[in-house]
XYZ file of C-alpha atoms in Angstrom:
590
model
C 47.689 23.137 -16.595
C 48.888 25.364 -19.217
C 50.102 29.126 -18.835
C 47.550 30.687 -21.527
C 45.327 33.009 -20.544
C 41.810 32.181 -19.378
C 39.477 34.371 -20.722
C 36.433 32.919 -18.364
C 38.341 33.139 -15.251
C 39.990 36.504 -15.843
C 37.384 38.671 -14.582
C 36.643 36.362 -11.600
C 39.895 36.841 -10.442
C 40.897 40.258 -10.359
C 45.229 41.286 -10.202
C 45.330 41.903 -6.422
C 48.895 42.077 -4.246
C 49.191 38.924 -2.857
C 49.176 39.850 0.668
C 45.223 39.984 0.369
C 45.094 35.838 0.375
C 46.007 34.928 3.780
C 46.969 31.531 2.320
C 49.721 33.411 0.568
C 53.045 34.009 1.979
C 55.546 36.519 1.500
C 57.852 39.086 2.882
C 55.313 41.682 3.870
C 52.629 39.113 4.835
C 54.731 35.940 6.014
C 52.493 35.261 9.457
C 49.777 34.571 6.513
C 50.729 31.488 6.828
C 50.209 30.607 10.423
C 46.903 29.489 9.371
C 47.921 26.586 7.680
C 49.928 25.301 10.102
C 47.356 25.805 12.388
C 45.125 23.667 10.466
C 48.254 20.746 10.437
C 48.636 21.121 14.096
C 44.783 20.431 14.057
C 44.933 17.664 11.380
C 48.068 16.214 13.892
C 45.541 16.184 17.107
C 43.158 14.633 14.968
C 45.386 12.119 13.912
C 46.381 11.585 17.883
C 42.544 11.560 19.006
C 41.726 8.489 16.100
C 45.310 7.138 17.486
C 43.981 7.168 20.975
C 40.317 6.131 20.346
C 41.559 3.178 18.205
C 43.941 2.326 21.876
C 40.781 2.827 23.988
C 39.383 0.558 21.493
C 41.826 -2.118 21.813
C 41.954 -1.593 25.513
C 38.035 -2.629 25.646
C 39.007 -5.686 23.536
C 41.490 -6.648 25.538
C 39.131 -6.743 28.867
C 36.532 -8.469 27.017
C 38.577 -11.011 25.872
C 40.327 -11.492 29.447
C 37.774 -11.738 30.641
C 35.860 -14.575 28.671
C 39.267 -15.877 28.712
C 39.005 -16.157 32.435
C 35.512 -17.378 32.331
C 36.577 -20.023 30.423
C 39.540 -20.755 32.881
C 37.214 -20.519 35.907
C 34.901 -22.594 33.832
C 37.401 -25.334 33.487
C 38.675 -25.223 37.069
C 35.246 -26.010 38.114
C 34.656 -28.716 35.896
C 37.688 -30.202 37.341
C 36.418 -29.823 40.606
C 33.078 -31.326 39.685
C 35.210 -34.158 38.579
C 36.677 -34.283 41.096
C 34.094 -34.612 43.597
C 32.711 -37.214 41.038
C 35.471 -39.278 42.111
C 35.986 -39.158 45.711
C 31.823 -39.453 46.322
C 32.176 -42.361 43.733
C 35.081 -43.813 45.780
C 33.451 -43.799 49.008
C 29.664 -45.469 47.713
C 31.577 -48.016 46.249
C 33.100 -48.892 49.441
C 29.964 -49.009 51.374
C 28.250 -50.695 48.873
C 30.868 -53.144 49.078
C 30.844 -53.409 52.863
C 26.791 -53.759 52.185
C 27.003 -56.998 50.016
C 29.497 -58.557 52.086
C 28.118 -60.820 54.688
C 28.709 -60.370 58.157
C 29.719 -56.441 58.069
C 26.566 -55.636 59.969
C 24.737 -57.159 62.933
C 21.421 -58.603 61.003
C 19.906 -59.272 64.684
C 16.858 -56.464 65.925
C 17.705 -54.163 68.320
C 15.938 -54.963 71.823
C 13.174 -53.125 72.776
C 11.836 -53.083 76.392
C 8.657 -53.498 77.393
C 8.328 -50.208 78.520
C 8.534 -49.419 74.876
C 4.701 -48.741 73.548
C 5.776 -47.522 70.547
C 8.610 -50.348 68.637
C 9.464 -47.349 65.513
C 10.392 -44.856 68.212
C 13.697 -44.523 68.313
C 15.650 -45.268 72.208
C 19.567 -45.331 72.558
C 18.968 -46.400 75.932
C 17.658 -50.061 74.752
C 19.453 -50.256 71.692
C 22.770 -52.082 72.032
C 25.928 -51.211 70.773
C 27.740 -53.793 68.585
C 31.796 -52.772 68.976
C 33.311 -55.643 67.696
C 31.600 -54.769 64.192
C 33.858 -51.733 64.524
C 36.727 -53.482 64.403
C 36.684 -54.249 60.971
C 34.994 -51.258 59.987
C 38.150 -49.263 60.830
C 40.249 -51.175 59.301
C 38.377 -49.936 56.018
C 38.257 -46.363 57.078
C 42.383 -46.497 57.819
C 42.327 -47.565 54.594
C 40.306 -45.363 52.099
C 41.758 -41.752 51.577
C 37.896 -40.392 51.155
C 36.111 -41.884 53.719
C 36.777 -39.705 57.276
C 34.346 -42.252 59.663
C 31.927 -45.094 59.254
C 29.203 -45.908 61.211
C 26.338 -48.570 61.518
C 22.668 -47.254 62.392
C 19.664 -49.582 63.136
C 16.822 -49.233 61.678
C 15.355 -46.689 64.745
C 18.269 -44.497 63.779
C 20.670 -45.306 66.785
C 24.178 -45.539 65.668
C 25.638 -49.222 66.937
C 28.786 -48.928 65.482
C 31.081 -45.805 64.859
C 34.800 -45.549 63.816
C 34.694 -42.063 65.493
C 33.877 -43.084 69.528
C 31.390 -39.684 69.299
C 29.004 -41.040 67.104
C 28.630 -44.023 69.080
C 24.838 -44.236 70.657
C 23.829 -40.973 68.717
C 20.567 -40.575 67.552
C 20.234 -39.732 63.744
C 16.779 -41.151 62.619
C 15.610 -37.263 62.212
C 18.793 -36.982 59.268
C 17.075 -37.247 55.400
C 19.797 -39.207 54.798
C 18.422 -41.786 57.069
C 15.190 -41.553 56.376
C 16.065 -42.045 52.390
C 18.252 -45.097 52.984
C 15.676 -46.955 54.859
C 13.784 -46.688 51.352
C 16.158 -48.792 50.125
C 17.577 -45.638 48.140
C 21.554 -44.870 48.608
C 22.173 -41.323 48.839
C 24.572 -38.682 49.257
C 23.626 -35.822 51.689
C 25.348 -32.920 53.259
C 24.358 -31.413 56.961
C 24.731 -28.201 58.335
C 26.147 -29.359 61.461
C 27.602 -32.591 62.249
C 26.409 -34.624 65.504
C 29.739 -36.132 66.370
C 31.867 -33.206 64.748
C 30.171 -29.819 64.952
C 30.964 -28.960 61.635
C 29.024 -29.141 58.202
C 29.511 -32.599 56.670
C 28.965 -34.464 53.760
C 27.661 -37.919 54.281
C 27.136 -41.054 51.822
C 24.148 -43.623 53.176
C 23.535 -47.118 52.280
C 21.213 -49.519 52.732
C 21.514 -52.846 54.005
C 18.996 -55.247 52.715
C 18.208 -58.717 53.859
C 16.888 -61.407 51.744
C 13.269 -60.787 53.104
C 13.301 -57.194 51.333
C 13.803 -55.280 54.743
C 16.614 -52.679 55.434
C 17.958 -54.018 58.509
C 20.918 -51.231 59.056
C 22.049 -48.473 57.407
C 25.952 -48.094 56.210
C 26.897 -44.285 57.217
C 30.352 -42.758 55.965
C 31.609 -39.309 56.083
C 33.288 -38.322 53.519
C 36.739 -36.080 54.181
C 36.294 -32.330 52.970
C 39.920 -32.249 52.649
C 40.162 -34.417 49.341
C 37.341 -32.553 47.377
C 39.990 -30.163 46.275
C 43.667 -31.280 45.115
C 46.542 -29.731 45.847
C 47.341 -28.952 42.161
C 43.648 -27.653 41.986
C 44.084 -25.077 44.392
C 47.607 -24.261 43.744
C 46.281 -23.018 39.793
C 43.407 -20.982 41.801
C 45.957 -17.809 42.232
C 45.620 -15.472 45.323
C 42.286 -14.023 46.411
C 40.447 -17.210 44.987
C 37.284 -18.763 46.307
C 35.793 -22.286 46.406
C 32.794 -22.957 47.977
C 30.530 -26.311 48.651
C 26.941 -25.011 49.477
C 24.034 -27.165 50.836
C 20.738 -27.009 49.306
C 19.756 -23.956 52.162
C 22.919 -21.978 51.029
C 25.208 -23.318 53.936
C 28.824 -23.443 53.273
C 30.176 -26.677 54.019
C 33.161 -26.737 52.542
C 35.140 -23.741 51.787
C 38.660 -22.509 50.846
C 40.984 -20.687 51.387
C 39.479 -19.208 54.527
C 37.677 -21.784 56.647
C 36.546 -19.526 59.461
C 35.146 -16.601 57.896
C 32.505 -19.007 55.767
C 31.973 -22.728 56.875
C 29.148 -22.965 58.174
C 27.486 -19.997 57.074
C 24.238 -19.242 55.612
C 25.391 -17.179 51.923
C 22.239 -18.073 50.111
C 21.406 -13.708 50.051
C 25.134 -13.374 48.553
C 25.052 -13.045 44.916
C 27.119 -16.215 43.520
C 25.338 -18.367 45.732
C 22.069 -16.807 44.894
C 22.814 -17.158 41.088
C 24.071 -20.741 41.911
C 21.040 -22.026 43.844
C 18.906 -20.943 40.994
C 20.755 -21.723 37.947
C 21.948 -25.476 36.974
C 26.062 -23.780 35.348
C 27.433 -21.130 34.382
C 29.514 -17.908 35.024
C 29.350 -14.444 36.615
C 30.965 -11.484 37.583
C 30.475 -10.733 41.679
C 31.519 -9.453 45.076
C 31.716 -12.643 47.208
C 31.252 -12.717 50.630
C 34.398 -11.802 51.882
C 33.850 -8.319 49.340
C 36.406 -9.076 46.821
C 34.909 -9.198 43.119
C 35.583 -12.415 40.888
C 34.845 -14.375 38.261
C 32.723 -17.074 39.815
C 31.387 -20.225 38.017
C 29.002 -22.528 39.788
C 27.895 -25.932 38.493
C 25.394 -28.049 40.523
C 26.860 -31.715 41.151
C 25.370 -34.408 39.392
C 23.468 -36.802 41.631
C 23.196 -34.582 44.484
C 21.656 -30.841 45.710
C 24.719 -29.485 46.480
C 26.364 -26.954 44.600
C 30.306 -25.758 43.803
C 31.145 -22.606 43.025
C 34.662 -21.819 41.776
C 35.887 -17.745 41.699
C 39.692 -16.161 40.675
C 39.680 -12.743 41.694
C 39.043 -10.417 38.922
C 41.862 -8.214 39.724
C 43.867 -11.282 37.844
C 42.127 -9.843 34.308
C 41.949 -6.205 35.023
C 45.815 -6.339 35.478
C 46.720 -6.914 32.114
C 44.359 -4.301 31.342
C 45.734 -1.711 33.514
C 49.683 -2.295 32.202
C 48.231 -2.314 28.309
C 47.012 0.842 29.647
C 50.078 2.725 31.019
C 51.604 1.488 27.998
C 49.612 2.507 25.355
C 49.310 6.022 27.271
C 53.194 6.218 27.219
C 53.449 5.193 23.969
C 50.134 7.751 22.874
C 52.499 10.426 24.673
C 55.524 9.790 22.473
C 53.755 9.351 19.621
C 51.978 12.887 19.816
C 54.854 14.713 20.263
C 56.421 13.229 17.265
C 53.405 13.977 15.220
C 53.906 17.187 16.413
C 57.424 17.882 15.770
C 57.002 16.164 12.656
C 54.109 18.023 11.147
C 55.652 21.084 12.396
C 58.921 21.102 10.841
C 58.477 18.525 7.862
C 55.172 19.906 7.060
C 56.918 23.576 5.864
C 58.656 21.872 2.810
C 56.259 19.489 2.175
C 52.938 20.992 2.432
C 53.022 24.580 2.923
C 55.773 25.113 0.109
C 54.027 23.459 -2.381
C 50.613 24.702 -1.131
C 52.165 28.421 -2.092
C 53.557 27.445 -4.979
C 50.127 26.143 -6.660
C 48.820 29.525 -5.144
C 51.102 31.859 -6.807
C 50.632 29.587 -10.017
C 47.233 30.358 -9.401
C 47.465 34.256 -8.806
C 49.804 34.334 -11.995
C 47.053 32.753 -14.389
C 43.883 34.523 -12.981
C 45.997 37.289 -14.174
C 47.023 36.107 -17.200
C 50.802 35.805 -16.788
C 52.719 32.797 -18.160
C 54.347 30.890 -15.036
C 56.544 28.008 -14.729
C 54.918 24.766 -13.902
C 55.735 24.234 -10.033
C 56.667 20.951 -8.095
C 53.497 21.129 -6.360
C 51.499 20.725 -9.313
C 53.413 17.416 -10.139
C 52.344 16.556 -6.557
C 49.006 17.420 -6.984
C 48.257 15.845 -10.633
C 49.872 12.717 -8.957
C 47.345 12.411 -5.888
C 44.462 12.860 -8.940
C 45.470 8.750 -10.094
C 45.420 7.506 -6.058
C 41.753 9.140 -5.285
C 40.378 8.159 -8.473
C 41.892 4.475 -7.586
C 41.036 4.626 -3.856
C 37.172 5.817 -5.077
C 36.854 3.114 -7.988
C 38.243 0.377 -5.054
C 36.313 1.415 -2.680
C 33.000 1.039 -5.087
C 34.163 -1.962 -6.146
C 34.407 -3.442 -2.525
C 31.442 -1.722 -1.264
C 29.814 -3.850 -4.099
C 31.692 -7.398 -3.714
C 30.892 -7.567 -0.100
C 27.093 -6.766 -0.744
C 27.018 -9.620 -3.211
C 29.008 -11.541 -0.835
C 26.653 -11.006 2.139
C 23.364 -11.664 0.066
C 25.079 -14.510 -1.412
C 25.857 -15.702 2.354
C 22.422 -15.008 3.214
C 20.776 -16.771 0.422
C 23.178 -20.063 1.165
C 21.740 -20.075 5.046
C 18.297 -19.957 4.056
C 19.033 -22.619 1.823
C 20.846 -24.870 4.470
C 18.202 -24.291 6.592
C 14.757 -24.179 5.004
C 13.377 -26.921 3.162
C 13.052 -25.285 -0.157
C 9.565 -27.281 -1.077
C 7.686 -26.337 2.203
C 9.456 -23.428 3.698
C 9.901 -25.094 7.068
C 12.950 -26.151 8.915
C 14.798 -28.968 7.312
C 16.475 -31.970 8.819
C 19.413 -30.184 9.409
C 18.052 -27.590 11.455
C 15.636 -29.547 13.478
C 19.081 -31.778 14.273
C 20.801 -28.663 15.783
C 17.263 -27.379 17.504
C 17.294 -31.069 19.154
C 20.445 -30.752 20.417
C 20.568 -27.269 21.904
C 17.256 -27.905 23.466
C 18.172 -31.324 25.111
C 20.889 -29.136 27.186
C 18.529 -26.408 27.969
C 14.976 -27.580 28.738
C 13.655 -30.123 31.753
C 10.910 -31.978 29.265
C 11.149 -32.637 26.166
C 8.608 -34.029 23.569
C 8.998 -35.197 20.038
C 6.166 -36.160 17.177
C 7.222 -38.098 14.335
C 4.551 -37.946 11.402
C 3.787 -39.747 8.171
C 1.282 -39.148 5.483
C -0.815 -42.210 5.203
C -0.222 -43.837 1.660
C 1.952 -41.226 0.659
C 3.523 -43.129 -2.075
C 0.278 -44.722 -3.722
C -0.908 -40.863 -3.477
C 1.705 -39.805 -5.969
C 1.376 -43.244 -8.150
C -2.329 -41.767 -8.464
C -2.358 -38.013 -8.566
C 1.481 -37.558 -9.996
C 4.060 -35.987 -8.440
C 3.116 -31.829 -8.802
C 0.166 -32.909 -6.457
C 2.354 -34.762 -4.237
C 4.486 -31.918 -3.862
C 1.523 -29.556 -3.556
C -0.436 -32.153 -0.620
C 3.148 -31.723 1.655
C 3.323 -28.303 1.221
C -0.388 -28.233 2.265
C 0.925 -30.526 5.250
C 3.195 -28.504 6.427
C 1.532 -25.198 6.780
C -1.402 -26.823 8.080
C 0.717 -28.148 10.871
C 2.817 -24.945 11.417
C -0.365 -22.730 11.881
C -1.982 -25.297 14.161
C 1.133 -25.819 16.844
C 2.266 -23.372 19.326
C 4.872 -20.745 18.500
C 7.316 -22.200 20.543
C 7.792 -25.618 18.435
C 9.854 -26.350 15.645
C 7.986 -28.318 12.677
C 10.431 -29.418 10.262
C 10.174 -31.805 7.033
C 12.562 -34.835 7.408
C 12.440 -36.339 4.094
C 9.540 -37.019 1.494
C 6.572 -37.530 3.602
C 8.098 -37.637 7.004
C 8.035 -34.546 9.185
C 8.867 -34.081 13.206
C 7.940 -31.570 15.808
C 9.902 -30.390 18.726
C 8.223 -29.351 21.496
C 10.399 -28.073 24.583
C 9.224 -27.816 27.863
C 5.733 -29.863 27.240
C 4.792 -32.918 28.661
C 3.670 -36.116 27.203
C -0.393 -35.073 27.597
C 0.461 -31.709 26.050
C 2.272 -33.541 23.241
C -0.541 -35.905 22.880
C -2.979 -33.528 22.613
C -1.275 -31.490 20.338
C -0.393 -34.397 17.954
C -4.812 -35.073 17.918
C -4.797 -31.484 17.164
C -2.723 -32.135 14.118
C -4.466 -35.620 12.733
C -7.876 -33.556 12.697
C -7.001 -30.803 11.218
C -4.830 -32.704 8.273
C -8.076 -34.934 8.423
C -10.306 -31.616 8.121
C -8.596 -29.927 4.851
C -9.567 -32.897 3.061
C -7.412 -33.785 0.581
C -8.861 -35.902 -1.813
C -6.950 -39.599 -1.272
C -8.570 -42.717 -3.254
C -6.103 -44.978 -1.482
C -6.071 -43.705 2.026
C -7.813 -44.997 4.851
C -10.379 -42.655 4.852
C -10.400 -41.511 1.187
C -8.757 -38.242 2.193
C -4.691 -37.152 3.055
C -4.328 -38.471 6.615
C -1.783 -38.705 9.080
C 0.063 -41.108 11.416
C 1.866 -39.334 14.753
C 4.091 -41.251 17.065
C 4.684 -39.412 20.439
C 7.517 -39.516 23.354
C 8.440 -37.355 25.737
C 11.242 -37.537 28.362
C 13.198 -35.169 30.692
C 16.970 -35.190 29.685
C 19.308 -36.499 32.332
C 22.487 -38.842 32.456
C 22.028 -42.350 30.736
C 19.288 -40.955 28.136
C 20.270 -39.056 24.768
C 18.236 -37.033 22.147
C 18.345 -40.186 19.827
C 16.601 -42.184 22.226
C 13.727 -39.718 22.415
C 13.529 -40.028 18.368
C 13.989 -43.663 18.619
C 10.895 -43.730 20.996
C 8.909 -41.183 18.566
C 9.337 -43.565 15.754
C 8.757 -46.397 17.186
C 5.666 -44.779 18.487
C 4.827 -43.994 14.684
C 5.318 -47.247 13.201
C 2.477 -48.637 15.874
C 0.255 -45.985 14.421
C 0.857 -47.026 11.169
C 0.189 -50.705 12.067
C -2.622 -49.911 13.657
C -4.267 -48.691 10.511
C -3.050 -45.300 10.019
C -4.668 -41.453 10.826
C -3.909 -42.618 14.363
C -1.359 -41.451 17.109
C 0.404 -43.913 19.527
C 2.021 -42.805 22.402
C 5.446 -44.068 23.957
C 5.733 -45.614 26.929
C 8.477 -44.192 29.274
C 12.251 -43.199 26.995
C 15.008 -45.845 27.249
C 18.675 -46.012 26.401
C 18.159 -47.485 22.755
C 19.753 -50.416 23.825
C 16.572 -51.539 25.864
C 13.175 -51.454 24.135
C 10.313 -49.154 24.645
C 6.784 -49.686 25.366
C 3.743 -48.619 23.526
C 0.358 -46.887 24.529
C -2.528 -46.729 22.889
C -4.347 -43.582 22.757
């Protein structure tokens, strides 16, 4: 700035003492400049109140991400537990199926019935002999196995014959499901409220002893021990003021820890972990349990069975790291604001408001037309100038990079995930749909689809028709289905459907659905079976559980296709029930 005199800003700013510009400071009029360092003791509380929203901030991150991080803890506890009980249930069905194939374990004679008897199915301990010395040997296996707590041997009217616990001996158990399963044939795996020969909720594993004429003629009965469901180095990682609970299918604890007393045996199905747990297959939540402490529960239904675990660390575990990042970022928000203060306070009289009057006198002396000496502060000013014209132009240029980078993002997932002829899903995403829905849904169905001919179609029309008949395809398809299922284009002519949640009729009748109206647009098609674009549909449908896998359900889809095909094409074939791909699948005709 130079030190002539402005001729256009003379008469705006008229020679008046200084003391009239309460930025100004001087002898006269020094508390002037109270002002400004009111407005630094302002920008400093500012400064604190971004200082201690950006704390608050990371104190809300921090609970989030305890807490997911002890979901996922909780999570893994209770897949070890559900492992766990994998094993020791596994453990003791393999020793009564053992016992069950081994001859001479069981007495294979009837039990007596007297004539007073005018019904032979109901059961009577009175007339239904014991058989001791079987016991003998039973024991022997019970001493043995570290799962099994008692076996027993019922006869077919449920009268236990044989017990290694004397109480069971004689007791009458042909009202128990598990009973009444087993003499299906069916092993099982049941749990009871209350125990005949202990009192207390029990978990029980049933098998079936079959002669060579088909008939059960006893039933193998073992209780499995409570105790060994949970490890020692399980619950030692629970931490205090944990929870594990086994509940029956009614909601009745029958196997709890740490506290035994307050909850075996109990009916918690109106509590809310159990409640979530009864109704949901796994996962996670945040409740009071029944003793009122909140946790982290996660529940996970056992495979095979309708019992349910639930696994819960008490949520006092994440809120304490919470509460000490708290104190401490409050202590350190405390020392921090007074050193703002003291530092705006004393530092900011050289550096701010010294410079600030020196610019203002400079200012003063050339409204008035007086030559002045350049001051420091206008080296500090014209310096700033470069760094806000460099943060601005940085800023722009960012504020433009990442909106090219976000369109560019966006125009690479459409591209991954569309298939850019048709518009519809591609193979890619009807891979990942598959998957995610094969852990979600109970039924599943899949249609695989063809175009009839579609090669001799484009050796006839070219291939800009070809391309125009499977974009036709696919729309036609996509506006006839339900807006729940995914239609995707596999590769030239072959597209697939996902339906969740719909049976094998539904998926049948939605696959005719599709083969009339392809059939109805009417394509023009010299070489197809009916001189118009027409389509072959394979169907399957399955409900996802242990042994099967999504590929099997494509496997059985395609399968199902290639029999329409064969069959003449602008048919659908429907597949028989889904196997492991290792064993074969049979075909329906529609």
């Amino acid at each position: 700035m130079s030190s002539h005199r402005g001729p256009h800003l003379a008469p705006d700013i008229p020679a008046q003492p200084a003391e009239r510009h309460p930025f100004l400071g001087s002898k006269r009029g020094r508390p002037h400049a109270v002002s400004l360092r009111l407005r630094l003791v302002a920008f400093a509380v500012l400064a604190m109140t971004l200082v201690a929203a950006e704390r608050l901030y990371s104190i809300v991150r921090l609970h989030s991400d305890n807490l997911a991080a002890a979901q996922d803890h909780v999570l893994d506890l209770m897949e070890r537990g559900v492992s766990q009980f994998g094993t020791v249930t596994t453990e003791g069905r393999a020793v009564l199926s053992t016992l069950a194939a081994m001859p001479g374990t069981v007495p294979l004679d009837r039990y007596s019935i007297t004539p007073s008897d005018a019904d032979p199915l109901t059961p009577d301990p009175g007339v239904t002999p014991e058989a001791p010395s079987f016991c003998q040997g039973l024991a022997k296996v019970a001493e043995g196995s570290a799962v099994i707590d008692a076996i027993s041997i019922i006869a077919p009217n449920g009268v236990v014959r044989c017990s290694t616990n004397a109480a069971g001996m004689g007791l009458d158990v042909s009202g128990r499901d598990y009973f009444r399963i087993a003499m299906r044939g069916i092993p099982t795996l049941e749990s009871v409220t209350r125990s005949y020969a202990t009192g207390m909720p029990s978990l029980y594993a049933a098998q079936p002893v079959v002669v060579e004429e088909g008939e059960v003629s006893a039933v193998l009965l073992a209780r499995i021990g409570l105790n060994d469901l949970l490890p020692r180095r399980f619950l030692a990682e629970l931490g205090a003021a944990a929870q594990v609970m086994l509940v029956g299918p009614e909601g009745t604890v029958i196997m709890a820890y740490p506290d035994r007393s307050a909850t075996l045996g109990s009916n918690l199905a109106d509590t809310a972990p159990v409640a979530r747990a009864m109704s949901r297959t796994r996962g996670t939540l945040l409740a009071t349990g029944p003793d009122d402490v909140r946790r982290v529960y996660a529940y996970s239904r056992l495979p095979g069975t309708n019992l349910h675990l639930l696994v819960g660390v008490d949520e006092r575990r994440v809120i304490a790291p919470v509460e000490r990042a708290t104190f401490s970022a409050g202590l350190a928000l405390l020392v921090l604001g007074v050193i703002i203060l003291v530092t705006f306070w004393v530092i900011g009289e050289r550096l701010i408001v010294a410079p600030v009057q020196s610019l203002a006198d400079r200012l003063v002396r050339f409204g008035r037309g007086e030559p002045g000496e350049a001051p420091t502060a206008h080296t500090l000013i014209t310096e700033l100038q470069p760094l806000v014209t460099a943060f601005e132009a940085m800023s722009s240029e960012l504020t433009r990079r990442e909106s090219a980078l976000r369109n560019a993002n966006h125009r690479l997932n459409s591209l991954a995930s569309l298939d850019p002829l048709t518009g519809i899903a591609n193979r890619r995403s009807f891979d990942a749909a598959l998957a995610l829905q094969w852990n979600t849904v109970s039924q599943l169905a899949v249609l695989m689809i063809d175009i009839d001919k579609f090669k001799a179609f484009n050796d006839l029309y070219g291939h800009k028709e070809g391309d125009s008949c499977i974009r036709l395809v696919a729309q036609t398809m996509a506006s006839t289905l339900r807006g729940t299922d995914l239609v995707a284009r596999l590769g030239g002519e072959e597209f697939a459907v996902l339906m969740p949640s719909a049976s094998l009729r539904a998926a049948t009748e939605a696959a005719q659905r599709l083969r009339r109206a392809v059939e109805t647009v009417a394509v023009p098609h010299r070489g197809g079976p009916a001189g118009v674009v027409t389509v072959s549909i394979g169907c399957a449908a399955c409900e996802p559980e242990p042994g099967l896998t999504s590929s099997d359900l494509m496997v059985a889809a395609d399968r199902a296709l290639y029999e329409a095909k064969a069959a003449g094409r602008n048919e659908v074939r429907v597949a028989g029930a889904v196997q492991p791909s290792a064993g074969s699948t049979r075909l329906a005709p529609i």
